[in-house]
Coordinates of C-alpha atoms in Angstrom, one line a residue:
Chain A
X85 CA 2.3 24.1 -15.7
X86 CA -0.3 21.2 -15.8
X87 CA -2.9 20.3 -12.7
X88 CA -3.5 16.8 -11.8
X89 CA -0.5 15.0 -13.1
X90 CA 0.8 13.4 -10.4
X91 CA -1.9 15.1 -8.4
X92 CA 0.6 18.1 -8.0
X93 CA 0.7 21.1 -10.0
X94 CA 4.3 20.7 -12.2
X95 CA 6.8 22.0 -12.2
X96 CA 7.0 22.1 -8.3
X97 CA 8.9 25.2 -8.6
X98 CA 5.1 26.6 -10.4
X99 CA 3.9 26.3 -6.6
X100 CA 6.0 28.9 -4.9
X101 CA 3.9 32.1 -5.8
X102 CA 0.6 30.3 -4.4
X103 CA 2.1 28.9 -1.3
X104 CA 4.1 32.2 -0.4
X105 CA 1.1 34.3 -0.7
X106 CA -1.2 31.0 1.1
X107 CA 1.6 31.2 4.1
X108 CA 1.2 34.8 3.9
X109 CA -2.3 34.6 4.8
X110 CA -1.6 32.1 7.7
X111 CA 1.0 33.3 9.0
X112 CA -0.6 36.8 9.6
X113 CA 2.3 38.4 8.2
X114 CA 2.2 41.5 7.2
X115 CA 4.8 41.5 4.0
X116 CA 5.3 38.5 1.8
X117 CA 7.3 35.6 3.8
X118 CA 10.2 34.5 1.9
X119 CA 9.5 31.0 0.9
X120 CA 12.8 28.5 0.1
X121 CA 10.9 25.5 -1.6
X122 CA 9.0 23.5 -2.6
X123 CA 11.2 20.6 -2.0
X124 CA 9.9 17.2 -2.7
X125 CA 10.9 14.4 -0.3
X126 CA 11.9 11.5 -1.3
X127 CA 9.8 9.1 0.7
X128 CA 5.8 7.8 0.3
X129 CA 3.4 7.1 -2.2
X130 CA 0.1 7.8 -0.5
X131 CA 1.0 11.3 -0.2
X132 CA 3.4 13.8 -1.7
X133 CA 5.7 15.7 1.1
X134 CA 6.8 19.1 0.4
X135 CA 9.3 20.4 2.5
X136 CA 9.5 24.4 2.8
X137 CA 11.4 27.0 4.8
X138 CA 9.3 30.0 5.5
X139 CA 11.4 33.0 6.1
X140 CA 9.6 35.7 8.6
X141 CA 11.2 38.5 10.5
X142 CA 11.7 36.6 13.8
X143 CA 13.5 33.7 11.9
X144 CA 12.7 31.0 9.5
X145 CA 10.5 28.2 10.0
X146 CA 10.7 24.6 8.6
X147 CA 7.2 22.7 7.4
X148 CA 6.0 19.3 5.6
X149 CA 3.5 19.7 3.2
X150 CA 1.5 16.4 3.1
X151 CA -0.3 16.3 0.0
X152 CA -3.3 14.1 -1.1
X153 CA -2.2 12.0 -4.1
X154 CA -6.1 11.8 -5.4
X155 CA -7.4 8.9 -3.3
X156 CA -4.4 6.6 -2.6
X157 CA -4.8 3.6 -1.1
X158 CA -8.6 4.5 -0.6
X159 CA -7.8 7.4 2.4
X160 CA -8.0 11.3 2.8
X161 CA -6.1 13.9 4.9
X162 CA -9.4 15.1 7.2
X163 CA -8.9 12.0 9.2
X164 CA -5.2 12.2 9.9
X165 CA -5.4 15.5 10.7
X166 CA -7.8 15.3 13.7
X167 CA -6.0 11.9 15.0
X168 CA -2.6 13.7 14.6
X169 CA -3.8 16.4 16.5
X170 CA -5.5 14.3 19.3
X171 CA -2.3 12.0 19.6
X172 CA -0.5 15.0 20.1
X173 CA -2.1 15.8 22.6
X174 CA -2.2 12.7 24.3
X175 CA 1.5 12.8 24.6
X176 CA 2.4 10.5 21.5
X177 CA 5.0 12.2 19.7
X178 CA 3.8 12.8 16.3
X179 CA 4.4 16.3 14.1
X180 CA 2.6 18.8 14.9
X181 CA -0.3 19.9 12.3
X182 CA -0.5 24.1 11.7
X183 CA -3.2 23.6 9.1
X184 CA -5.4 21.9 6.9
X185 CA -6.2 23.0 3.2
X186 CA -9.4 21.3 1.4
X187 CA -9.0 23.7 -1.3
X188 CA -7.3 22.0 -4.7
X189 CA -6.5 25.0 -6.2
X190 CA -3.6 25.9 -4.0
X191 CA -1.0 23.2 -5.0
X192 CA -3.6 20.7 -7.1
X193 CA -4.6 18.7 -4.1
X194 CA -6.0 18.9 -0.9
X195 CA -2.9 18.9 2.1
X196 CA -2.4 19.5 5.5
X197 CA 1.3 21.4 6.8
X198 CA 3.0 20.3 10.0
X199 CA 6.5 21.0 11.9
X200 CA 9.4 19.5 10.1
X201 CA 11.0 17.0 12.5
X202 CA 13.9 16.9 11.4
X203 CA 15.9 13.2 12.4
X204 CA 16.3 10.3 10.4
X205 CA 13.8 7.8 8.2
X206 CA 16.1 5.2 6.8
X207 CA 17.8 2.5 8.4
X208 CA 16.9 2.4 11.9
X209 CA 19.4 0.3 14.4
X210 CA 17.8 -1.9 17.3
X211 CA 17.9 1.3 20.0
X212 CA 15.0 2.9 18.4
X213 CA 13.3 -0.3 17.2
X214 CA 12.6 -1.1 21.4
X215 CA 11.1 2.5 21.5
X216 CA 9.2 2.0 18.7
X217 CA 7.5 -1.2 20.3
X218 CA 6.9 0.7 23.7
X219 CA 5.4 3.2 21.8
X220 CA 3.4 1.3 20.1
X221 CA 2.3 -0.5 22.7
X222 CA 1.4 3.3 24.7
X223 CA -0.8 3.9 21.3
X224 CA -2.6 0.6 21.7
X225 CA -3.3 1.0 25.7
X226 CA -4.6 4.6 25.0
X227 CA -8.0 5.2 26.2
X228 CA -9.4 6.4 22.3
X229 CA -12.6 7.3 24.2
X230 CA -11.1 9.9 26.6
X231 CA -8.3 10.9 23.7
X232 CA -11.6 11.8 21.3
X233 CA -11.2 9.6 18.7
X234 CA -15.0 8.1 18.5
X235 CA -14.8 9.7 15.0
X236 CA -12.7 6.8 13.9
X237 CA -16.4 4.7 13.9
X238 CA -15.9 2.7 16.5
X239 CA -17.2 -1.2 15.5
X240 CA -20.0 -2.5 17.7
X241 CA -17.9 -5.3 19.0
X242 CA -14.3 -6.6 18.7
X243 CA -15.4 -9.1 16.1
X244 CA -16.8 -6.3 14.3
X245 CA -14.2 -4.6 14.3
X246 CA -12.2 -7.4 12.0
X247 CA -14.9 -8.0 9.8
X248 CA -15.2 -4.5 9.1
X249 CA -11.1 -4.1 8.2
X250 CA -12.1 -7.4 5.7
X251 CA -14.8 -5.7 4.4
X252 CA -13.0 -2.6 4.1
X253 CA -10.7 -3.2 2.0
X254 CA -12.4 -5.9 -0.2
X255 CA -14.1 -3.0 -1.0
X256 CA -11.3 -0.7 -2.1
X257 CA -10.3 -3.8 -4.2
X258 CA -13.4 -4.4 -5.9
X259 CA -14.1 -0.2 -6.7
X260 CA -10.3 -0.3 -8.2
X261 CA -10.4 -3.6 -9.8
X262 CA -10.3 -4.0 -13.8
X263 CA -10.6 -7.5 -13.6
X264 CA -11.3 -9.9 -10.8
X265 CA -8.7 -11.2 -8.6
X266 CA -9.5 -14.8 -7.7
X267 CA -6.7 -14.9 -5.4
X268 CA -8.2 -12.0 -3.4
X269 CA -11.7 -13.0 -3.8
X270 CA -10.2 -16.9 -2.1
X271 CA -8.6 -14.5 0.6
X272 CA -11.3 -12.2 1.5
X273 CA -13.3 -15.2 2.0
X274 CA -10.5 -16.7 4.3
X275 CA -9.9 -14.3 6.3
X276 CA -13.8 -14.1 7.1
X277 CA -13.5 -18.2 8.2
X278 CA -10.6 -17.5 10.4
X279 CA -10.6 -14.3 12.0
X280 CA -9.7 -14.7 15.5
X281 CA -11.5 -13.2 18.5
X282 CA -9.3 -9.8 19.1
X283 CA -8.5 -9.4 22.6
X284 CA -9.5 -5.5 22.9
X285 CA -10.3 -2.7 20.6
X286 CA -7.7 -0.2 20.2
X287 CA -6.6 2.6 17.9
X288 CA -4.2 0.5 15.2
X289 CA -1.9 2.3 13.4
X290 CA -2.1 0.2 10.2
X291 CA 1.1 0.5 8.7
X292 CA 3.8 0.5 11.6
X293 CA 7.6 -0.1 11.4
X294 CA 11.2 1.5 10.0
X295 CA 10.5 3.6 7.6
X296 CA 7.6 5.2 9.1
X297 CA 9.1 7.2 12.5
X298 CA 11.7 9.9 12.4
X299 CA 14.9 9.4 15.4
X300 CA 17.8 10.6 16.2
X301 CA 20.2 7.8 17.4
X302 CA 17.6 6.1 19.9
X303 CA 15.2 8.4 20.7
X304 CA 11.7 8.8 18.5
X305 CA 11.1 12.2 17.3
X306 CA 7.8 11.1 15.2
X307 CA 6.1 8.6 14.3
X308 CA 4.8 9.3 10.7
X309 CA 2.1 8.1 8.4
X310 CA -1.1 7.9 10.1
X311 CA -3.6 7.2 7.4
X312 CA -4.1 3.5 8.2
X313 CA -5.2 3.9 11.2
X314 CA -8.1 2.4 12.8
X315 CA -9.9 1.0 15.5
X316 CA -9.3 -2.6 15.8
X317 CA -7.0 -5.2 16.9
X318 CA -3.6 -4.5 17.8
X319 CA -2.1 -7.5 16.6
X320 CA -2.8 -6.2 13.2
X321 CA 0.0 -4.0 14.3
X322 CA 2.8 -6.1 15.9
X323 CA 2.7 -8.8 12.6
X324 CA 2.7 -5.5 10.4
X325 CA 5.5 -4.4 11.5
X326 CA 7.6 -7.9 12.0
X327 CA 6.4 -9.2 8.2
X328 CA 5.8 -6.1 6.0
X329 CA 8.1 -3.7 7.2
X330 CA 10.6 -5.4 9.5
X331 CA 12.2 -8.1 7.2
X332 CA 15.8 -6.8 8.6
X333 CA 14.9 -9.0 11.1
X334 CA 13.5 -12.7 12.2
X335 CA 10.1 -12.9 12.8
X336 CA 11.4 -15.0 16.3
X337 CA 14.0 -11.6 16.5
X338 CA 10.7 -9.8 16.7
X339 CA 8.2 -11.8 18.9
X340 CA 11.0 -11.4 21.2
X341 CA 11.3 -7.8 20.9
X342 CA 7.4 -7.5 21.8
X343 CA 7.4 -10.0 24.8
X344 CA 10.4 -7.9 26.3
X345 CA 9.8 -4.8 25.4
X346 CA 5.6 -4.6 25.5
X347 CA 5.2 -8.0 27.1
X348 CA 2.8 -8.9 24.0
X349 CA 2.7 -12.3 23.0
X350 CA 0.9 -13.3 19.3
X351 CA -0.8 -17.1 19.5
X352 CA 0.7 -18.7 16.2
X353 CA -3.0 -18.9 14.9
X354 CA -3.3 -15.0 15.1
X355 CA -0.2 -15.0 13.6
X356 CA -0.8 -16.1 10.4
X357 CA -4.7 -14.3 10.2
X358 CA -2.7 -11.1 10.6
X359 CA 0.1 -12.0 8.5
X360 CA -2.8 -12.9 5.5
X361 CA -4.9 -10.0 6.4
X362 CA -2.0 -7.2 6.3
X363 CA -0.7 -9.2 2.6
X364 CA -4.5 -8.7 1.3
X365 CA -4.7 -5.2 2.9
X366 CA -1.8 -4.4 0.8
X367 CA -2.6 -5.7 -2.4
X368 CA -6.3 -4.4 -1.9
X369 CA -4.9 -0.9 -1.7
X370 CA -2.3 -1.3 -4.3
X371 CA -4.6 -2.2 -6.6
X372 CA -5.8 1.7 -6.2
X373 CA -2.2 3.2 -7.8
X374 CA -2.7 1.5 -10.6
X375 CA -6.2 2.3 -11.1
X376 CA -5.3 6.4 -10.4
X377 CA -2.4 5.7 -12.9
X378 CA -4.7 4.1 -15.6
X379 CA -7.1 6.8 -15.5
X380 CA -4.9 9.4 -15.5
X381 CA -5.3 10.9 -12.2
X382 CA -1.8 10.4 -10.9
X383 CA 0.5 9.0 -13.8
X384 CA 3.8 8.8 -11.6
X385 CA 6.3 5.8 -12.0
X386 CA 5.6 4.9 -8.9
X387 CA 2.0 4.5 -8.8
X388 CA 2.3 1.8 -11.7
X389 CA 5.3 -0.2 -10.2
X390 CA 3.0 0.0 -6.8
X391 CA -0.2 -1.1 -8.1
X392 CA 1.5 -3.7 -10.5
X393 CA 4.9 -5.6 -9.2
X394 CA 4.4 -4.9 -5.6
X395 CA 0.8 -5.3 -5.4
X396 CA 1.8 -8.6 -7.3
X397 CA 4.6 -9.4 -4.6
X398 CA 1.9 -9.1 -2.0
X399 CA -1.0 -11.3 -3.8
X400 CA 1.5 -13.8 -4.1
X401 CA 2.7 -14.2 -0.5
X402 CA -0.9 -13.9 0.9
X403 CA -1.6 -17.0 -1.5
X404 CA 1.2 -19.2 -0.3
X405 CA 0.3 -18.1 3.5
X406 CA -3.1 -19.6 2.6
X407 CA -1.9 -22.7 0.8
X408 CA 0.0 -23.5 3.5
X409 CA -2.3 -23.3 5.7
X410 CA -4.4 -25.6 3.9
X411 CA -2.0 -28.0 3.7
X412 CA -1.3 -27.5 7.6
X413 CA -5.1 -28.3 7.9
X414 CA -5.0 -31.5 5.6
X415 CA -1.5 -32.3 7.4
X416 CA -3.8 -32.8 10.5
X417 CA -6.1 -34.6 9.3
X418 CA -8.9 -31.5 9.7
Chain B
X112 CA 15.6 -8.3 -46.0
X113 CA 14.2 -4.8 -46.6
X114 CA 14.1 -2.9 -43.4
X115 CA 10.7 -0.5 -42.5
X116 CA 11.3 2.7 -42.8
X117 CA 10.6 3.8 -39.4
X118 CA 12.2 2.7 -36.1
X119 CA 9.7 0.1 -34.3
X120 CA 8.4 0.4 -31.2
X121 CA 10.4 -1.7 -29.6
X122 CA 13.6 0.1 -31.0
X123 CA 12.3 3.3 -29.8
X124 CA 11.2 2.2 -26.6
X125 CA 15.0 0.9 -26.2
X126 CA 16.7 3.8 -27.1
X127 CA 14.6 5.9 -25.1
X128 CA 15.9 3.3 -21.7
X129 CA 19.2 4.1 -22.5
X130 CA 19.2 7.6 -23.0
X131 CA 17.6 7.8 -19.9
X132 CA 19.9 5.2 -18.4
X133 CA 23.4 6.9 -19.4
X134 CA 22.5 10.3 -20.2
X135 CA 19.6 11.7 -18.1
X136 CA 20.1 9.9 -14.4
X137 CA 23.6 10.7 -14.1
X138 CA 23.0 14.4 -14.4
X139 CA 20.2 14.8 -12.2
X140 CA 20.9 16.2 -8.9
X141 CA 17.7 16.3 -6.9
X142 CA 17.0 12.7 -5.1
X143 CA 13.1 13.0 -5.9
X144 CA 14.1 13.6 -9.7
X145 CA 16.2 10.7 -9.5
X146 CA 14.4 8.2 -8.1
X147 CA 11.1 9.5 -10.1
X148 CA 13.5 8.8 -13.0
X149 CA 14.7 5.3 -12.2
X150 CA 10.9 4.4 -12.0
X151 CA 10.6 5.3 -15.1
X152 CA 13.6 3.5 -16.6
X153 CA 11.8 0.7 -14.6
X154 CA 8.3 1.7 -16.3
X155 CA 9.9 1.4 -19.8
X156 CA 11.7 -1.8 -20.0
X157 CA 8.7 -3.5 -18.8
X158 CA 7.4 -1.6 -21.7
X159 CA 9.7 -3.2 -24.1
X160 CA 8.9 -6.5 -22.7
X161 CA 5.2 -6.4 -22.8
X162 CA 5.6 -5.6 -26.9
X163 CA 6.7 -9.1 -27.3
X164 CA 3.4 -10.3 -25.1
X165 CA -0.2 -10.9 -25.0
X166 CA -0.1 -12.8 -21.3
X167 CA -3.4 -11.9 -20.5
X168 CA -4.6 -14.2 -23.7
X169 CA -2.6 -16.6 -22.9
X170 CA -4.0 -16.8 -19.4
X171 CA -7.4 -16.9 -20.8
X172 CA -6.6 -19.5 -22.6
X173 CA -5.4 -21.9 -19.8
X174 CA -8.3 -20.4 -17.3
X175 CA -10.7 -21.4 -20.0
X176 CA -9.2 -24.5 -20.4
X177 CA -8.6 -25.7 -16.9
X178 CA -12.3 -24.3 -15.9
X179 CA -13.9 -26.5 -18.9
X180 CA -11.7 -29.5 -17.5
X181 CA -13.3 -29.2 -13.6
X182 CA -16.7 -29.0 -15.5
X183 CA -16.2 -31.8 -17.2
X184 CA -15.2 -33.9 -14.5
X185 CA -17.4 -32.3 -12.3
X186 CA -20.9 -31.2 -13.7
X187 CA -21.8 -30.1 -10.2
X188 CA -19.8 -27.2 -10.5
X189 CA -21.6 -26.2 -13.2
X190 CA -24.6 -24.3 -11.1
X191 CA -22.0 -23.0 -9.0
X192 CA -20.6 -20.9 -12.0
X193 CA -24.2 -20.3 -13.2
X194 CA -24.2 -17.9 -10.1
X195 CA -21.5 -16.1 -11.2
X196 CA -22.4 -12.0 -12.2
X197 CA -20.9 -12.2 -15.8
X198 CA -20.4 -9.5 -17.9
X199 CA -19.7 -11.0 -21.4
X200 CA -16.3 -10.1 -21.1
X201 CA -13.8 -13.6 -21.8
X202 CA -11.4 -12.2 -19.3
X203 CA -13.5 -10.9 -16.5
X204 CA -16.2 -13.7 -16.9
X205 CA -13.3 -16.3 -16.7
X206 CA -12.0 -14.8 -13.4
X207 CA -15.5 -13.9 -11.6
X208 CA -16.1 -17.9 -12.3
X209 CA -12.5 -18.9 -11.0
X210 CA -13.5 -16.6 -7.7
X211 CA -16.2 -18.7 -7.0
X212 CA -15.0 -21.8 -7.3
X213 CA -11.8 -20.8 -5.1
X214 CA -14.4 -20.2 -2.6
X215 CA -16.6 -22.5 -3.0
X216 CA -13.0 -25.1 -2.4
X217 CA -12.3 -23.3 1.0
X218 CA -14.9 -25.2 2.7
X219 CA -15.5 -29.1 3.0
X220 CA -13.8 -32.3 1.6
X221 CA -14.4 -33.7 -1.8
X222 CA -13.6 -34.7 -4.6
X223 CA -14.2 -31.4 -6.8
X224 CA -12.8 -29.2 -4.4
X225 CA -9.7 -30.9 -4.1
X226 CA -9.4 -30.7 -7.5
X227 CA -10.1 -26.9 -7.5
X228 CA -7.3 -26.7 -4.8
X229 CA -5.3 -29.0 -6.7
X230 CA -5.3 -27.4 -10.2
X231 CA -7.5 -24.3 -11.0
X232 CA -5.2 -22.3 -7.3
X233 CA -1.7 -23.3 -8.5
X234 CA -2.8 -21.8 -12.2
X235 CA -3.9 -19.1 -10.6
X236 CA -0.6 -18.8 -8.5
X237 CA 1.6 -19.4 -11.3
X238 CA -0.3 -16.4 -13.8
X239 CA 0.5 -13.7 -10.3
X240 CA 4.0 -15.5 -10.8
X241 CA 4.4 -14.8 -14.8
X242 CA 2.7 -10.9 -14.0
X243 CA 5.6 -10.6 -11.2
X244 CA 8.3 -12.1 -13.7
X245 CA 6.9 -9.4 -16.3
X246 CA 6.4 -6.1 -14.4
X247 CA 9.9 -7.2 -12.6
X248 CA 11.7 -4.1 -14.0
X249 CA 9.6 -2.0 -12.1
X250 CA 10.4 -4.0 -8.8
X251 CA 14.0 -3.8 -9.4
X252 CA 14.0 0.1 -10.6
X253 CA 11.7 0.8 -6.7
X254 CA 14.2 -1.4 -5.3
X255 CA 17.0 0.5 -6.7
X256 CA 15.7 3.9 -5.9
X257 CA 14.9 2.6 -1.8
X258 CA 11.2 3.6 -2.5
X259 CA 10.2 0.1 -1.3
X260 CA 8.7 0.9 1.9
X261 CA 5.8 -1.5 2.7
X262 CA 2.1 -0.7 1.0
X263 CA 3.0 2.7 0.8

């Protein structure tokens, strides 16, 4: 059994005394709950999910564990936890969270558990795509104030609120970095000459779109995947979700989708900020797998494909974005 | 031709793809043990490519070359990099200086920065391009498994 590998304790089947006896404890039970699991599922990077059944007298329960993956993508569990819990109860439907562990020792890394919803990830058809922009656009009219969510640091102006996300993650980039990155060093500086003025703050998901909601035909049952989040501009959002994680479709297919569905309409100017921004945000926090994997804090295959190929695939689309509009600039004689 | 009398590294690394590739993957059952394992089939060829490679010299190379090119053309640029927080280390210092001037071309018209925009940025673009081209069995392995979600 080794600690830290893959910020997991391996074999995963090495976990099931320590989580039977930790769901013992929780669950107030008086005998040992029956504990079918660890199962890893086969979706994210930031975090590891465990899925469990704990058996009990009354019945059997289903949970997610969500598992830190030692500092990821530059984010922690704490946070997620209380948002999750405050969207909940705001009416957004996102999993349920039973508990929170800061304790290593348990399974290697801090973790939270919530419900299993149980629905599908993969391969989401248009019917839940439209509820997944009304949603979205319920998360961004939310009054964060009144939902208690002035732990997210709320920026002292909208335009503060950009710069910050810029600074952010230039940040996270240059604490992970082995060498520097021109290209994001060129970008960082762009994106400070052309941010646009955002049109309200609101709470911002950060990394929206299939793959990150559970449904069942066209109905939502969660949206998943909450460490992103932030207060900020909402368009960050909508061109998230249309150029990282919606290329099934057009990017006209989806500024359709958001005029009819959230009547939200992205100037072509914002557009491309948001489109650079969310290419630079992902490289930025790629470039923190393959730092983990390099010092040995999480060696999985998939930290180094993330932090090299696709943090590379990212770089180089956020530099063409750029060029082009460069040469847009020139084009026009600006 | 007498033969070493150990396998290479490159052999080794090879063997070891294949194993995985025919043996290993088809037997495992669990989708997380299969996918972790197609990342590392992934994680190993681009293994046995990089032990053909020094890119990263290479790239110094033109850096340095195309940097001492926009000096010489250019002395202006030459207190620009004097700003630069160097290290003495080739391949950072090279970089930190390439930073600055990509961001010292983002703002006005002339001559020098066109010619940053113009030759030092497509270099630049082209070395992401070779990395991509190299670590591309790690793309096609995430691909293959349907990890490829987004930034996470």
């Amino acid at each position: 059994m080794r600690r830290g590998q893959h910020g997991l304790v391996h074999p995963l089947s090495a976990l099931a005394p320590a989580l039977r006896r930790w769901f013992t404890a929780r669950l107030g039970a008086a005998d040992q709950v029956v504990l079918d699991g660890p199962q890893r599922i086969t979706v994210g990077h930031s975090r590891a999910m465990l899925a469990v059944r704990v058996g009990l007298p009354e019945g059997s329960r289903e949970y997610v564990l969500r598992v830190e993956q030692g500092g990821v993508f530059g984010t922690e569990s704490l946070k997620e936890v209380r948002l999750m819990r405050a969207l909940r109860a705001a009416g957004l439907p996102v999993a349920p969270v039973r508990w929170y562990e800061r304790d290593p020792s348990v399974v290697g890394a801090p973790f939270f558990v919530m419900d299993r919803i149980r629905g599908r990830g993969e391969n989401p058809q248009l019917g839940s795509i439209r509820e997944l922009v009304r949603l979205l656009q319920r998360q961004h009219e939310l009054d964060w104030r009144s939902a208690g969510l002035g732990f997210l640091d709320p920026p002292a102006t909208p335009r503060a609120a950009t710069l910050g996300q810029i600074d952010r993650w230039e940040s996270i980039y240059r604490e992970a970095r082995f060498l520097p990155v021109p290209l994001l060093d060129e970008a960082a500086a762009w994106l400070r000459r052309h941010a646009p003025p955002p049109r309200r703050i609101a709470l911002v998901h950060g990394d929206p779109g299939p793959g990150n909601y559970i449904y069942e035909g066209d109905r939502i049952q969660a949206i998943t995947d909450w460490e992103f989040a932030h207060l900020g501009d909402p368009d960050e959002d909508w061109v998230y979700m249309a150029t990282i994680r919606g290329a099934a479709m057009s990017r006209e297919e989806w500024q359709t989708l958001f005029k009819t569905e959230a009547g939200v309409e992205i100037s072509d100017r914002a557009w491309r900020f948001w489109d650079v921004f969310n290419q630079f945000k992902g490289a930025c926090a790629n470039l923190t797998a393959l730092r983990l994997f390099s010092d040995g804090v999480n060696q999985a295959p998939n930290m180094v494909a993330v932090g090299t190929s696709i943090q590379l695939l990212l770089q180089s689309r956020m530099a063409e974005l750029i060029g082009q509009d460069r040469e847009g600039e020139e084009g026009n004689g600006t | 031709m007498t033969r070493e009398r150990h396998p290479t590294q490159a052999e080794l690394l090879e063997a070891a793809v294949r194993t995985l590739e025919d043996v290993l993957i088809p037997e495992l059952q669990t989708p997380w043990a299969r996918t972790t394992a197609m990342g590392l089939l992934g994680q190993l060829r681009y293994a046995v490519a990089r032990t053909s490679t020094d890119s990263l010299a290479t790239q110094d190379d033109e850096l340095e070359a195309c940097l001492e090119a926009l000096v010489g053309e250019f002395p202006g640029l030459r207190e620009l990099l004097a700003t630069a927080a160097l290290r003495g280390d080739r391949s950072w210092d090279l970089r930190e200086q390439a930073s600055r001037l990509l961001v010292h071309a983002l703002d006005g018209e002339d001559a020098a920065r066109a010619a940053i925009r113009s030759r030092l940025r497509p270099l630049l673009a082209a070395h992401v391009q070779q990395d991509l081209g190299e670590t591309g069995p790690m793309l096609q392995a995430f691909l293959a498994s349907g990890s490829l979600g987004s930034t996470g």
